[in-house]
């Protein structure tokens, strides 16, 4: 129950808030957050410590956005979601190292950090969406800092590597849990 | 003759690139069959989706193809099924089919003033914008407020009406249209389709 309250629900809320600010969503924010939490919990309990959870959550987030916001949802949202996951991973690493013997304290500190992050950068996150909108499509007429093909390749490589490292983390978590028992 | 030369050099490059990628897979200790499955899957998927995106410089093509396939090989170390899934997704992204406007249910336009909003977000201290903003602040306070709320802070018409105490959105809509038309030429913005 404690894991649910200080671990899983705040994590799902973090993802939904990140998407709301990054995409500049103005409507149905509460409904979107509720759906994100429900989907997270359903998937978490269906596919614990499995890659199916990661894939499932990315797909359901994309579908939720598509259904609720139609016009505002696009393929690049998958990469925006990946950025949220990377932030979560980066903030988790020092917390794991510092509080490795106390998972409750780890969860608590990590969730505080990610919500401080959201609070501090809430007005800046929308730039992610704008960068994607500007660079994603190929347009040779306009000079850009990074070309569309390079930008897409970079996104794919980061996305794939992120998934690989999440899986490494899961293997570590399974190993750690078995040690604790 | 020139054409044949080009075809042969392209062919040599593609074969060399494929061999290099294959060797990287072998270096990671992957099975030959699995490496071939992933590589073929990537090539076939790109062909299937169509409108493939290509790099203009050969070295960029080599480096990025190598990195993309390397990342897919790392996933292959986890599971073959999942790596096939990621390979198809990666191939889809590397085609024109994943362009923003081409996506299902996406018209590519959320607001007719998107071009100005995007420009302000990317370049908030643009001298032309700052100059106009300063002028409106001194001479047209309502226009200045609406500019700040709608274009800088991304507020909706409804939110602006609540903040400013307007009965409806008429003033906001009118001011937004004026702001866009004033800045359209100096900022080289696309015209609005009415």
XYZ file of C-alpha atoms in Angstrom, chain B residues 79-189:
111
model
C 14.583 -10.241 -26.483
C 14.108 -10.943 -30.192
C 10.369 -10.129 -30.278
C 10.805 -6.765 -28.610
C 13.748 -5.908 -30.825
C 11.622 -6.615 -33.927
C 8.960 -4.295 -32.521
C 11.518 -1.537 -31.949
C 13.050 -2.156 -35.377
C 9.698 -1.610 -37.093
C 9.087 1.521 -35.029
C 12.580 2.875 -35.805
C 12.080 2.156 -39.506
C 8.726 3.974 -39.419
C 10.301 7.034 -37.794
C 12.963 7.120 -40.512
C 10.322 7.606 -43.205
C 8.214 10.533 -44.294
C 5.132 8.632 -43.043
C 5.881 9.794 -39.509
C 5.804 13.453 -40.470
C 3.700 15.491 -38.087
C 1.037 16.459 -40.614
C 0.827 12.928 -42.022
C -0.201 11.369 -38.735
C -3.707 10.042 -38.353
C -6.117 12.571 -36.780
C -3.501 15.304 -36.933
C -4.074 18.334 -39.077
C -0.847 19.937 -37.867
C -2.487 23.126 -36.694
C -3.835 23.799 -33.221
C -4.149 27.571 -33.566
C -3.978 29.826 -36.581
C -1.418 31.927 -34.714
C 0.906 28.944 -34.119
C 3.691 30.375 -36.282
C 3.979 33.472 -34.080
C 3.603 31.476 -30.851
C 6.391 29.123 -31.923
C 8.666 31.972 -32.915
C 8.155 33.726 -29.570
C 8.858 30.510 -27.675
C 12.061 29.826 -29.603
C 13.267 33.403 -29.696
C 11.617 35.304 -26.814
C 14.068 38.219 -27.028
C 13.678 38.858 -30.740
C 14.399 42.582 -31.198
C 11.374 43.161 -33.494
C 9.021 41.541 -30.986
C 10.543 43.426 -28.038
C 10.300 46.713 -29.937
C 6.592 46.206 -30.682
C 5.919 44.977 -27.181
C 7.481 48.116 -25.714
C 5.443 50.300 -28.060
C 2.182 48.536 -27.119
C 3.057 48.713 -23.411
C 3.256 52.502 -23.646
C 0.475 53.184 -26.161
C -1.937 50.188 -26.186
C -1.950 48.584 -22.717
C -4.778 46.136 -23.556
C -2.977 44.889 -26.666
C 0.199 44.536 -24.618
C -1.615 42.494 -21.936
C -3.288 40.247 -24.495
C 0.008 39.754 -26.329
C 1.703 38.738 -23.077
C -1.111 36.399 -21.985
C -1.922 34.755 -25.318
C 1.432 34.617 -27.097
C 3.948 34.533 -24.273
C 2.073 32.667 -21.551
C -0.044 30.454 -23.845
C -3.327 31.313 -22.105
C -6.589 30.452 -23.843
C -9.229 33.005 -24.875
C -11.376 31.831 -21.967
C -8.575 32.205 -19.429
C -7.775 35.699 -20.725
C -11.455 36.670 -20.427
C -11.439 35.520 -16.800
C -8.161 37.312 -15.960
C -9.116 40.569 -17.668
C -12.808 40.426 -16.751
C -14.051 40.475 -20.366
C -17.658 39.443 -21.038
C -16.663 37.423 -24.113
C -13.667 36.764 -26.381
C -14.345 39.507 -28.926
C -11.624 41.894 -27.723
C -9.028 39.123 -27.374
C -9.762 37.698 -30.819
C -9.617 41.139 -32.417
C -6.346 42.039 -30.687
C -4.742 38.687 -31.548
C -5.639 39.168 -35.219
C -4.182 42.716 -35.132
C -1.005 41.587 -33.375
C -0.462 38.856 -35.953
C -1.121 41.130 -38.896
C 1.240 43.797 -37.480
C 4.052 41.273 -36.958
C 3.379 39.161 -40.054
C 5.596 41.087 -42.463
C 8.523 42.123 -40.211
C 8.844 38.574 -38.847
C 8.175 36.901 -42.204
C 5.273 34.865 -40.798
